[in-house]
Amino acid sequence: MRLSQFHLATVKEVPADAEIASHRLMLRAGMIRRLASGLYTWSPLGLRVLRKVENIVREEMNRAGAIEMLMPSIQPKELWEETGRWEKFGGQLLKIKDRKQQEFCYGPTHEEVVTDFARNELKSYKQLPVNFYQIQTKFRDEIRPRFGVMRAREFLMKDAYSFHLTQESLAETYAAMYQAYVRIFTRLGLTFRAVQADTGAIGGNASHEFQVLADSGEDAIAFSDGSDYAANLEKAEALPPTLARPAAGAALQRVDTPTQKTIGDVAAFLQVSPRQCVKTLLVRGSDGLVALCLRGDHEINEVKAGKLAELPGESILASEEEILAACGTRPGFIGPVGLPDSIPLIVDRDAAVLADFVCGGNADGTHWTGANWDRDARIGRTADLRNVVEGDLSPDGKGVLHIARGIEVGHVFQLGQKYAQALDATVIDDQGKAQLMTMGCYGIGVSRIVAAAIEQRHDDAGILWPEAMAPWRVAVCVINPKNASAAVNEAAEALYQSLNRRGIETVLDDRGLRPGGMFADMELIGIPHRVVVSERGLAAGTLEYRAREESESRALSEDELFALLG
Ligand code: ATP
Ligand code: MG
Ligand code: MG
Ligand code: MG
């Protein structure tokens, strides 16, 4: 592309409501223009990037065996009434009427339409599994459209829907889609994480989101530094506060044991006699020591507390509620607590003044050792209410959780039979019997990815595109083309031609701008490689090359340039 023949329209000023970098840079680079709240026109430059993303998504969906189709964006009310979502979907559903007063919505998602298609098209189990996808415009009447195309009302989504006879088959396709998403975001050159997610209004069982890491992200995610565990904070599994942090110098260990119920079980687990067990269970507070005294003939859940003036001695009885409050756990978590060799559970009632404590504890059939009482956890808070915080133990016991902000760019769900049931979508199985189909659905925010990439990769001068998303990989710049010698113009033209011939997408900046303005534009729009052809370079037989991410330019021969660009 010759820029003199293109429509590049960079601007200096952007409206004050462009709060985040990607929104500002997309406007400044002239990639998008606002038409109305949450509605954007993609300029020729913006569209080049959008198409790059779209093509990678399409290639990987095809590679994973999904089949492309296209459904209407306008959908009839009757279908949405069949699933109950005409009322339930809420304010994001834009409802419209035609001239005959028939009601429709502008599709925010396509479960209804695709399930209707499937119930008509799919008759036999032999046609399953099948995975249909489309790349199509959605409309959601977002309460707060903002951040440009990041949270728009009209946006481009890739949505796929798979149909199965069995849950196992769904699980297989789900895994294949998950892998396809990993490939897509890797190829796009983004730093991302797949996290366990809530299923929200779409419904269903298992679900993962793909989150591009960026400080401006609207979501918070927790991920372990010692394992693959990662979850949206909305979903992250909070351990009981007693287990939330590793103790100083202690290794956290998960010991799988059945949930212990009786003193006998505890004793066996701790490898002590039931009598010793009574002594083993102690709780210490800053205002004295609180002991959990288990009587040998009582069940663990009937634990009684004693408040001690000093170390093991006489006890003042406390109620079970007090113990629960002190431990911050549900009754189910009160169980055999203990390290075989020492004081088992130490509750720090006044975190500010006491040091780290090693403790043990139970969670749903698992015993933990080496944990620390969470000093930030408010006493009395239950495990369900507690939020995961930076430094918490990973629920799988491997590593410590970190919290980061993310932008949701993809979301996969195992839907199960919710929609098939509502719309009675069945196939005949090998016994000739009608069976409801089981479904999965898989979304990618194609247009949001463009903004998310900028959010993750930009500097003061502009966008830093990953190579796979750049509108062009290389910009050939001619200094002062109107006054330059014929040789310079010819050399630039020849270089531009030969780069494109090699399949390296190149733009020739022949607009005749001053060097400062030309370079600023190329940096703003994020072209990864810039080559300047000048009188001086031509004389020396070199090109002035600069990578977008480097601060200095260097002289390269043409061969060196080709080698560098691969
Ligand atoms: P969010 O939590 O950001 O509102 P969502 O969970 O409602 O997203 P999904 O129903 O999972 O979105 O849709 C699939 C994908 O579509 C999302 O992962 C996201 O990348 C994209 N998407 C959703 N809403 C928007 C929007 N308003 N603008 C741009 N992209 C969007
Ligand atoms: Mg949403
Ligand atoms: Mg979401
Ligand atoms: Mg989602």
Coordinates of C-alpha atoms and ligand atoms in Angstrom, one line a residue:
M1 CA 0.0 0.0 0.0
R2 CA 1.2 3.5 -0.9
L3 CA 0.1 5.8 1.9
S4 CA -0.6 8.6 -0.6
Q5 CA -3.3 6.3 -2.0
F6 CA -4.7 5.3 1.4
H7 CA -6.8 7.1 4.0
L8 CA -4.6 7.6 7.0
A9 CA -6.0 10.3 9.3
T10 CA -4.1 10.6 12.6
V11 CA -5.2 13.3 15.1
K12 CA -3.6 15.1 18.0
E13 CA -6.6 15.8 20.2
V14 CA -8.9 13.2 21.6
P15 CA -12.1 13.8 23.7
A16 CA -11.8 13.8 27.4
D17 CA -14.0 10.7 27.8
A18 CA -11.3 8.6 26.2
E19 CA -10.1 7.4 29.5
I20 CA -7.8 4.5 28.7
A21 CA -4.7 4.3 26.5
S22 CA -6.2 2.0 23.9
H23 CA -9.3 4.2 23.4
R24 CA -7.1 7.3 23.1
L25 CA -4.6 5.6 20.7
M26 CA -7.3 4.1 18.5
L27 CA -8.8 7.6 18.1
R28 CA -5.4 9.3 17.6
A29 CA -4.3 6.7 15.1
G30 CA -7.6 7.1 13.3
M31 CA -8.5 3.5 13.6
I32 CA -12.0 4.1 14.8
R33 CA -14.5 7.0 14.8
R34 CA -17.4 7.3 17.2
L35 CA -20.8 7.5 15.6
A36 CA -22.9 7.4 18.8
S37 CA -22.5 5.9 22.3
G38 CA -21.0 2.4 21.9
L39 CA -21.1 2.6 18.1
Y40 CA -17.9 2.9 16.1
T41 CA -16.9 3.1 12.5
W42 CA -13.7 1.1 11.7
S43 CA -11.6 3.2 9.3
P44 CA -9.6 1.5 6.6
L45 CA -6.6 1.4 9.0
G46 CA -8.6 0.0 11.9
L47 CA -10.2 -2.6 9.6
R48 CA -6.8 -3.9 8.5
V49 CA -6.0 -4.8 12.1
L50 CA -9.5 -6.2 12.8
R51 CA -9.2 -8.5 9.8
K52 CA -5.8 -9.8 11.0
V53 CA -7.4 -10.8 14.2
E54 CA -10.5 -12.2 12.5
N55 CA -8.3 -14.3 10.1
I56 CA -6.3 -15.9 12.8
V57 CA -9.4 -16.7 14.7
R58 CA -11.0 -18.2 11.6
E59 CA -7.8 -20.3 10.7
E60 CA -7.6 -21.8 14.2
M61 CA -11.3 -22.5 14.4
N62 CA -11.1 -24.3 11.1
R63 CA -8.0 -26.1 12.2
A64 CA -9.9 -27.3 15.3
G65 CA -12.7 -28.8 13.1
A66 CA -15.3 -26.1 13.6
I67 CA -17.5 -25.2 10.6
E68 CA -18.2 -21.6 9.6
M69 CA -21.8 -20.4 9.0
L70 CA -23.6 -17.1 9.3
M71 CA -26.8 -16.4 11.2
P72 CA -28.9 -13.2 11.1
S73 CA -28.3 -10.5 13.6
I74 CA -32.0 -9.8 14.0
Q75 CA -33.8 -12.5 15.8
P76 CA -37.6 -13.1 16.4
K77 CA -39.1 -12.7 19.9
E78 CA -40.8 -16.1 19.7
L79 CA -37.5 -18.0 19.8
W80 CA -36.4 -16.0 22.9
E81 CA -39.7 -16.7 24.5
E82 CA -39.1 -20.4 24.1
T83 CA -36.0 -20.2 26.3
G84 CA -37.5 -17.6 28.6
R85 CA -34.7 -15.2 27.8
W86 CA -37.0 -12.6 26.2
E87 CA -37.7 -11.4 29.8
K88 CA -34.7 -12.8 31.6
F89 CA -31.9 -11.4 29.5
G90 CA -32.5 -7.9 30.8
G91 CA -31.7 -4.5 29.6
Q92 CA -28.9 -5.5 27.3
L93 CA -31.4 -7.0 24.9
L94 CA -32.3 -4.4 22.3
K95 CA -35.9 -5.0 21.3
I96 CA -37.3 -3.7 18.1
K97 CA -40.6 -3.8 16.1
D98 CA -41.1 -4.1 12.4
R99 CA -43.9 -2.3 10.5
K100 CA -46.3 -5.1 11.3
Q101 CA -45.6 -4.6 15.0
Q102 CA -43.8 -7.9 15.2
E103 CA -41.1 -8.0 17.8
F104 CA -37.5 -8.8 17.3
C105 CA -34.2 -8.3 19.1
Y106 CA -30.8 -7.5 17.8
G107 CA -28.8 -10.6 18.8
P108 CA -26.6 -10.2 21.8
T109 CA -25.6 -13.9 21.4
H110 CA -26.9 -16.8 19.3
E111 CA -27.8 -19.8 21.4
E112 CA -31.5 -19.6 20.5
V113 CA -30.9 -19.2 16.7
V114 CA -28.2 -21.9 16.5
T115 CA -30.3 -24.4 18.6
D116 CA -33.3 -23.7 16.3
F117 CA -31.0 -24.4 13.3
A118 CA -29.7 -27.6 15.0
R119 CA -33.1 -29.0 15.9
N120 CA -34.1 -28.7 12.2
E121 CA -30.9 -29.8 10.7
L122 CA -29.6 -32.5 13.0
K123 CA -31.7 -35.7 13.0
S124 CA -29.3 -38.5 13.9
Y125 CA -26.5 -39.1 16.4
K126 CA -24.4 -39.9 13.3
Q127 CA -24.3 -36.2 12.6
L128 CA -22.7 -35.5 16.0
P129 CA -20.5 -34.1 17.3
V130 CA -20.6 -30.9 15.2
N131 CA -19.3 -27.4 16.0
F132 CA -20.8 -24.4 14.1
Y133 CA -19.3 -21.0 14.3
Q134 CA -19.7 -17.5 12.8
I135 CA -17.9 -14.2 13.0
Q136 CA -20.7 -11.7 13.2
T137 CA -21.9 -8.4 14.7
K138 CA -23.6 -8.5 18.1
F139 CA -25.5 -5.8 19.9
R140 CA -25.7 -5.5 23.6
D141 CA -27.3 -2.4 25.1
E142 CA -24.6 -2.1 27.8
I143 CA -25.4 0.1 30.8
R144 CA -22.1 1.8 30.5
P145 CA -20.6 1.6 27.0
R146 CA -17.0 2.9 27.4
F147 CA -13.4 2.5 26.5
G148 CA -14.2 2.7 22.8
V149 CA -14.5 -0.8 21.2
M150 CA -13.5 -2.5 24.4
R151 CA -17.0 -2.2 25.8
A152 CA -19.1 -1.2 22.8
R153 CA -22.7 -1.8 22.1
E154 CA -22.2 -3.1 18.6
F155 CA -19.1 -5.3 18.4
L156 CA -17.7 -8.2 16.4
M157 CA -17.8 -11.6 18.0
K158 CA -16.7 -15.1 17.0
D159 CA -19.3 -17.4 18.5
A160 CA -19.2 -21.2 18.2
Y161 CA -21.8 -23.7 19.3
S162 CA -21.1 -27.5 19.5
F163 CA -23.7 -30.3 19.7
H164 CA -23.2 -33.7 21.2
L165 CA -24.9 -36.9 22.2
T166 CA -22.9 -37.2 25.4
Q167 CA -21.2 -35.2 28.1
E168 CA -17.9 -37.0 27.2
S169 CA -18.1 -35.8 23.6
L170 CA -18.8 -32.3 24.9
A171 CA -15.8 -32.5 27.2
E172 CA -13.6 -33.4 24.2
T173 CA -14.7 -30.5 22.0
Y174 CA -14.5 -28.2 25.0
A175 CA -10.8 -29.2 25.4
A176 CA -10.2 -28.8 21.7
M177 CA -11.7 -25.3 21.8
Y178 CA -9.6 -24.5 24.8
Q179 CA -6.5 -25.5 22.9
A180 CA -7.6 -23.5 19.9
Y181 CA -8.0 -20.4 22.0
V182 CA -4.5 -20.9 23.5
R183 CA -3.2 -21.1 19.9
I184 CA -5.2 -18.0 18.8
F185 CA -4.0 -15.8 21.7
T186 CA -0.4 -17.1 21.4
R187 CA -0.4 -16.4 17.6
L188 CA -1.7 -12.9 18.2
G189 CA 1.3 -12.3 20.4
L190 CA -0.7 -11.5 23.6
T191 CA 0.1 -12.2 27.2
F192 CA -3.0 -14.0 28.5
R193 CA -4.3 -16.5 31.0
A194 CA -7.1 -19.0 30.9
V195 CA -9.0 -18.8 34.1
Q196 CA -12.0 -20.6 35.7
A197 CA -15.0 -18.5 35.3
D198 CA -18.6 -17.9 36.4
T199 CA -21.2 -19.0 33.8
G200 CA -23.4 -15.9 34.2
A201 CA -26.5 -15.3 32.1
I202 CA -25.5 -17.9 29.5
G203 CA -25.8 -20.7 32.0
G204 CA -24.1 -24.1 32.1
N205 CA -21.5 -26.1 34.0
A206 CA -17.7 -25.7 33.3
S207 CA -16.5 -22.4 32.0
H208 CA -13.2 -20.7 31.3
E209 CA -12.4 -17.2 30.3
F210 CA -9.3 -16.1 28.4
Q211 CA -8.0 -12.9 29.9
V212 CA -5.4 -10.5 28.4
L213 CA -3.4 -9.1 31.2
A214 CA -3.5 -5.3 31.5
D215 CA -3.7 -3.0 34.4
S216 CA -6.8 -1.2 33.0
G217 CA -8.7 -4.5 32.7
E218 CA -12.2 -4.6 34.2
D219 CA -11.7 -8.1 35.7
A220 CA -9.5 -9.3 38.4
I221 CA -8.0 -12.7 38.2
A222 CA -6.1 -14.9 40.7
F223 CA -3.4 -17.3 39.5
S224 CA -1.0 -19.6 41.3
D225 CA 2.8 -19.2 40.9
G226 CA 3.2 -22.9 41.5
S227 CA 0.6 -24.5 39.3
D228 CA -1.9 -24.0 36.5
Y229 CA -4.6 -22.9 38.9
A230 CA -6.2 -19.6 37.8
A231 CA -9.6 -18.2 38.3
N232 CA -11.6 -15.0 37.8
L233 CA -11.8 -13.4 41.2
E234 CA -15.6 -13.7 41.1
K235 CA -15.1 -17.4 41.0
A236 CA -11.8 -17.9 42.8
E237 CA -12.1 -20.5 45.5
A238 CA -11.3 -19.0 48.9
L239 CA -9.8 -21.4 51.3
P240 CA -10.9 -21.1 54.9
P241 CA -9.0 -18.1 56.4
T242 CA -7.0 -20.4 58.6
L243 CA -5.5 -21.9 55.4
A244 CA -5.1 -18.8 53.4
R245 CA -1.4 -18.2 53.7
P246 CA 1.6 -20.3 54.1
A247 CA 3.3 -19.9 57.4
A248 CA 6.7 -18.3 57.5
G249 CA 9.3 -21.0 56.9
A250 CA 6.7 -23.8 56.6
A251 CA 5.9 -25.8 53.5
L252 CA 2.2 -26.0 52.8
Q253 CA 1.1 -29.6 52.2
R254 CA -2.1 -31.0 51.2
V255 CA -2.8 -34.4 52.8
D256 CA -5.7 -36.2 51.3
T257 CA -7.7 -37.9 54.0
P258 CA -11.4 -38.5 54.3
T259 CA -13.3 -35.9 56.3
Q260 CA -12.6 -36.9 59.9
K261 CA -15.6 -37.2 62.1
T262 CA -14.7 -38.7 65.4
I263 CA -11.9 -38.4 67.9
G264 CA -10.9 -41.9 66.9
D265 CA -10.5 -40.8 63.3
V266 CA -8.5 -37.8 64.4
A267 CA -6.3 -39.9 66.6
A268 CA -5.6 -42.3 63.9
F269 CA -4.8 -39.6 61.5
L270 CA -2.5 -37.8 63.9
Q271 CA -1.1 -41.2 65.0
V272 CA -1.7 -40.4 68.6
S273 CA -4.0 -42.0 71.1
P274 CA -7.4 -40.5 71.6
R275 CA -6.4 -39.2 75.0
Q276 CA -3.5 -37.2 73.5
C277 CA -5.8 -35.8 71.0
V278 CA -7.6 -33.8 73.6
K279 CA -4.3 -32.0 74.3
T280 CA -3.4 -31.7 70.7
L281 CA -6.1 -29.3 69.7
L282 CA -5.2 -25.8 70.9
V283 CA -6.1 -22.4 69.8
R284 CA -4.1 -19.4 70.9
G285 CA -5.3 -15.8 71.0
S286 CA -3.5 -12.6 71.8
D287 CA -5.6 -12.0 74.8
G288 CA -4.7 -15.4 76.2
L289 CA -5.0 -18.9 74.9
V290 CA -8.1 -20.5 73.5
A291 CA -8.2 -24.2 73.4
L292 CA -10.4 -26.5 71.4
C293 CA -11.0 -29.3 73.8
L294 CA -12.3 -32.4 72.2
R295 CA -13.7 -35.0 74.4
G296 CA -12.9 -38.5 73.4
D297 CA -16.5 -39.5 73.3
H298 CA -17.7 -36.6 71.3
E299 CA -17.8 -36.0 67.6
I300 CA -15.5 -33.3 66.3
N301 CA -18.4 -31.1 65.2
E302 CA -19.5 -30.9 68.8
V303 CA -16.2 -29.3 69.8
K304 CA -16.2 -27.2 72.9
A305 CA -13.8 -24.3 73.5
G306 CA -11.8 -23.4 76.5
K307 CA -10.2 -20.1 77.0
L308 CA -7.0 -20.4 78.9
A309 CA -5.2 -17.9 80.9
E310 CA -1.9 -19.4 79.9
L311 CA -0.6 -22.4 78.1
P312 CA -2.4 -25.7 78.5
G313 CA -4.0 -25.6 81.9
E314 CA -7.4 -24.8 83.1
S315 CA -10.1 -23.9 80.6
I316 CA -13.0 -21.5 80.6
L317 CA -15.6 -22.9 78.3
A318 CA -16.6 -20.9 75.2
S319 CA -19.5 -21.6 72.9
E320 CA -19.3 -23.3 69.6
E321 CA -20.3 -20.0 67.9
E322 CA -17.3 -18.4 69.5
I323 CA -15.0 -21.1 68.2
L324 CA -16.5 -20.7 64.7
A325 CA -16.1 -17.0 64.9
A326 CA -12.5 -17.4 66.1
C327 CA -11.7 -19.9 63.3
G328 CA -13.7 -18.0 60.7
T329 CA -14.9 -21.3 59.2
R330 CA -18.1 -23.0 58.7
P331 CA -18.9 -25.9 61.0
G332 CA -17.9 -28.3 58.2
F333 CA -14.4 -27.0 58.4
I334 CA -14.2 -27.6 62.1
G335 CA -12.5 -31.0 62.2
P336 CA -9.4 -32.6 63.1
V337 CA -6.9 -29.9 63.1
G338 CA -3.3 -30.5 63.8
L339 CA 0.2 -31.1 63.1
P340 CA 1.3 -34.5 64.3
D341 CA 4.2 -33.1 66.3
S342 CA 3.1 -29.8 67.7
I343 CA 0.2 -27.5 68.5
P344 CA -2.2 -28.1 65.7
L345 CA -4.3 -25.0 65.2
I346 CA -3.4 -21.6 66.3
V347 CA -5.8 -18.8 65.8
D348 CA -4.4 -15.3 66.1
R349 CA -7.2 -13.2 67.4
D350 CA -5.3 -10.0 67.2
A351 CA -3.3 -10.2 64.0
A352 CA -1.5 -6.9 64.3
V353 CA 0.5 -7.9 67.3
L354 CA 1.3 -11.6 66.8
A355 CA 3.7 -13.2 64.5
D356 CA 3.0 -15.9 61.9
F357 CA 1.7 -19.1 63.1
V358 CA 1.9 -22.5 61.6
C359 CA -1.4 -24.3 61.7
G360 CA -3.3 -27.1 60.1
G361 CA -6.9 -27.5 59.2
N362 CA -9.5 -29.3 57.1
A363 CA -11.4 -28.4 54.0
D364 CA -13.8 -30.8 52.5
G365 CA -12.1 -34.1 53.0
T366 CA -8.6 -32.7 52.9
H367 CA -6.2 -32.0 55.7
W368 CA -3.7 -29.2 55.3
T369 CA -0.5 -28.6 57.3
G370 CA 1.9 -25.8 57.3
A371 CA -0.7 -23.1 56.6
N372 CA -0.7 -19.8 58.3
W373 CA -3.6 -18.1 60.0
D374 CA -4.7 -15.3 57.6
R375 CA -3.8 -12.2 59.5
D376 CA -6.0 -10.1 57.3
A377 CA -9.0 -12.2 57.7
R378 CA -11.6 -10.7 59.9
I379 CA -12.6 -13.1 62.6
G380 CA -16.0 -14.5 62.0
R381 CA -15.9 -14.1 58.3
T382 CA -16.9 -17.4 56.6
A383 CA -15.0 -19.1 53.9
D384 CA -17.7 -18.3 51.4
L385 CA -17.6 -14.6 52.0
R386 CA -13.9 -14.2 52.0
N387 CA -12.3 -12.8 48.9
V388 CA -9.0 -14.2 47.7
V389 CA -6.2 -11.8 48.2
E390 CA -2.6 -11.5 47.0
G391 CA -0.4 -14.1 48.7
D392 CA -3.2 -16.6 49.5
L393 CA -2.4 -20.2 49.1
S394 CA -3.6 -21.7 45.9
P395 CA -6.5 -24.0 46.6
D396 CA -4.6 -26.9 45.0
G397 CA -1.9 -26.4 47.6
K398 CA 0.7 -25.6 45.0
G399 CA 2.1 -22.2 45.3
V400 CA 0.8 -18.8 46.2
L401 CA -1.9 -16.8 44.4
H402 CA -1.2 -13.5 42.7
I403 CA -3.9 -11.1 41.7
A404 CA -3.7 -9.3 38.3
R405 CA -6.1 -7.4 36.2
G406 CA -7.4 -8.8 32.9
I407 CA -9.5 -8.0 29.9
E408 CA -11.9 -10.9 29.0
V409 CA -11.3 -11.6 25.3
G410 CA -12.7 -15.1 25.2
H411 CA -15.1 -17.3 27.0
V412 CA -15.9 -21.0 26.7
F413 CA -18.8 -22.8 28.3
Q414 CA -20.1 -26.3 28.7
L415 CA -23.8 -25.5 28.4
G416 CA -25.2 -29.0 28.9
Q417 CA -28.8 -29.4 27.8
K418 CA -30.3 -26.1 28.9
Y419 CA -31.1 -24.8 25.4
A420 CA -31.7 -28.2 23.8
Q421 CA -34.3 -28.8 26.5
A422 CA -36.0 -25.4 26.1
L423 CA -36.1 -25.8 22.3
D424 CA -36.6 -29.6 22.3
A425 CA -33.5 -30.2 20.1
T426 CA -33.1 -33.9 19.9
V427 CA -31.5 -36.5 17.7
I428 CA -32.2 -40.2 17.3
D429 CA -29.6 -42.4 19.1
D430 CA -28.4 -45.8 17.9
Q431 CA -31.4 -47.5 19.6
G432 CA -33.8 -45.3 17.6
K433 CA -34.7 -43.2 20.6
A434 CA -34.9 -39.4 20.7
Q435 CA -32.2 -37.9 22.9
L436 CA -31.7 -34.3 23.9
M437 CA -28.4 -32.9 22.5
T438 CA -25.7 -31.6 24.9
M439 CA -24.1 -28.3 23.9
G440 CA -21.1 -26.1 24.4
C441 CA -20.5 -22.5 23.3
Y442 CA -17.3 -20.6 22.7
G443 CA -17.1 -16.8 22.3
I444 CA -14.2 -14.5 21.3
G445 CA -14.5 -10.7 21.3
V446 CA -12.8 -10.1 18.0
S447 CA -13.1 -6.3 18.1
R448 CA -12.2 -6.2 21.8
I449 CA -9.0 -8.0 21.1
V450 CA -7.8 -5.0 19.1
A451 CA -8.2 -2.7 22.0
A452 CA -6.9 -5.2 24.5
A453 CA -3.7 -5.7 22.5
I454 CA -3.1 -1.9 22.6
E455 CA -3.8 -1.8 26.3
Q456 CA -1.1 -4.4 26.8
R457 CA 1.4 -3.0 24.3
H458 CA 1.9 0.8 23.9
D459 CA 4.3 3.5 24.9
D460 CA 4.3 7.3 24.9
A461 CA 4.7 7.5 21.2
G462 CA 1.8 5.1 20.3
I463 CA 0.9 1.5 19.7
L464 CA 3.3 -1.4 19.8
W465 CA 1.6 -4.0 17.6
P466 CA 2.6 -7.6 17.9
E467 CA 3.7 -8.6 14.3
A468 CA 0.6 -10.7 13.7
M469 CA -1.8 -7.8 14.3
A470 CA 0.1 -4.8 12.7
P471 CA -1.7 -3.1 9.8
W472 CA 1.6 -3.5 8.0
R473 CA 4.9 -5.1 9.2
V474 CA 7.2 -2.6 7.6
A475 CA 7.0 1.1 6.7
V476 CA 9.4 2.3 4.0
C477 CA 9.8 6.0 4.5
V478 CA 11.2 8.4 1.8
I479 CA 12.6 11.6 3.1
N480 CA 11.3 14.6 1.2
P481 CA 10.1 12.5 -1.9
K482 CA 9.2 15.6 -3.9
N483 CA 12.8 17.0 -3.8
A484 CA 14.7 13.7 -3.4
S485 CA 16.7 12.5 -6.4
A486 CA 15.2 10.0 -8.8
A487 CA 17.6 7.4 -7.4
V488 CA 16.2 7.7 -3.9
N489 CA 12.6 7.5 -5.1
E490 CA 13.5 4.5 -7.3
A491 CA 15.3 2.8 -4.5
A492 CA 12.4 3.2 -2.1
E493 CA 10.0 2.0 -4.7
A494 CA 12.2 -1.0 -5.5
L495 CA 12.5 -1.9 -1.8
Y496 CA 8.8 -1.5 -1.2
Q497 CA 8.1 -3.8 -4.2
S498 CA 10.6 -6.5 -3.2
L499 CA 9.4 -6.6 0.4
N500 CA 5.8 -7.1 -0.7
R501 CA 7.0 -9.7 -3.2
R502 CA 8.6 -11.6 -0.3
G503 CA 5.2 -11.7 1.4
I504 CA 6.2 -9.0 3.9
E505 CA 3.3 -6.6 4.2
T506 CA 4.9 -3.2 3.6
V507 CA 3.5 0.3 3.4
L508 CA 5.3 3.1 1.5
D509 CA 5.1 6.5 3.1
D510 CA 5.2 8.6 0.0
R511 CA 2.9 11.4 1.4
G512 CA 5.7 13.9 1.4
L513 CA 5.5 14.8 5.1
R514 CA 8.5 16.2 7.0
P515 CA 10.5 13.4 8.6
G516 CA 9.3 14.3 12.2
G517 CA 5.6 14.1 11.3
M518 CA 6.1 11.0 9.2
F519 CA 8.0 9.1 11.9
A520 CA 5.5 10.2 14.6
D521 CA 2.7 8.8 12.5
M522 CA 4.4 5.5 11.9
E523 CA 5.2 5.2 15.6
L524 CA 1.6 6.1 16.6
I525 CA 0.1 3.5 14.3
G526 CA 2.6 1.0 15.6
I527 CA 4.4 -0.3 12.5
P528 CA 6.9 -2.8 13.9
H529 CA 9.7 -2.1 11.5
R530 CA 10.7 1.2 9.8
V531 CA 13.2 1.7 7.0
V532 CA 14.3 5.1 5.8
V533 CA 15.6 5.5 2.3
S534 CA 17.8 8.7 2.0
E535 CA 20.3 10.3 -0.2
R536 CA 23.0 9.7 2.4
G537 CA 22.1 6.0 3.0
L538 CA 22.0 5.3 -0.7
A539 CA 25.5 6.7 -1.1
A540 CA 26.7 4.4 1.7
G541 CA 24.8 1.4 0.3
T542 CA 22.7 1.1 3.5
L543 CA 19.2 1.5 4.9
E544 CA 18.4 3.2 8.1
Y545 CA 16.4 0.6 10.1
R546 CA 14.6 1.0 13.4
A547 CA 12.5 -1.5 15.3
R548 CA 9.4 0.1 16.9
E549 CA 10.5 -1.2 20.3
E550 CA 14.0 0.0 20.0
S551 CA 15.2 3.6 20.7
E552 CA 18.0 3.7 18.2
S553 CA 18.1 3.2 14.5
R554 CA 20.9 1.2 12.8
A555 CA 22.4 0.9 9.3
L556 CA 21.6 -2.3 7.5
S557 CA 22.3 -3.6 4.1
E558 CA 19.3 -4.8 2.1
D559 CA 20.2 -8.4 2.7
E560 CA 20.5 -7.9 6.4
L561 CA 17.1 -6.3 6.4
F562 CA 15.6 -9.3 4.6
A563 CA 17.3 -11.7 7.0
L564 CA 16.0 -9.7 9.9
L565 CA 12.4 -9.7 8.7
G566 CA 12.6 -13.4 7.9
Ligands
ATP1 P1 -18.1 -8.8 29.8 O1 -17.9 -9.6 31.1 O2 -16.9 -8.0 29.4 O3 -19.3 -8.0 29.8 P2 -19.4 -11.0 28.8 O4 -19.0 -12.1 29.8 O5 -20.7 -10.4 28.9 O6 -18.2 -9.9 28.7 P3 -19.6 -13.1 26.7 O7 -21.1 -13.3 26.8 O8 -18.8 -14.1 27.4 O9 -19.2 -11.6 27.3 O10 -19.2 -12.9 25.2 C1 -18.1 -13.4 24.6 C2 -17.0 -12.4 24.3 O11 -17.5 -11.2 23.7 C3 -16.4 -11.8 25.6 O12 -15.4 -12.7 26.1 C4 -15.8 -10.5 25.1 O13 -14.5 -10.7 24.6 C5 -16.7 -10.1 24.0 N1 -17.7 -9.0 24.5 C6 -18.7 -9.1 25.3 N2 -19.3 -7.9 25.5 C7 -18.6 -7.0 24.8 C8 -18.8 -5.6 24.5 N3 -19.7 -4.9 25.1 N4 -17.9 -5.0 23.7 C9 -16.9 -5.7 23.1 N5 -16.7 -7.0 23.3 C10 -17.6 -7.7 24.1
MG2 MG -21.3 -8.5 29.6
MG3 MG -17.6 -11.5 31.7
MG4 MG -18.1 -13.9 29.4

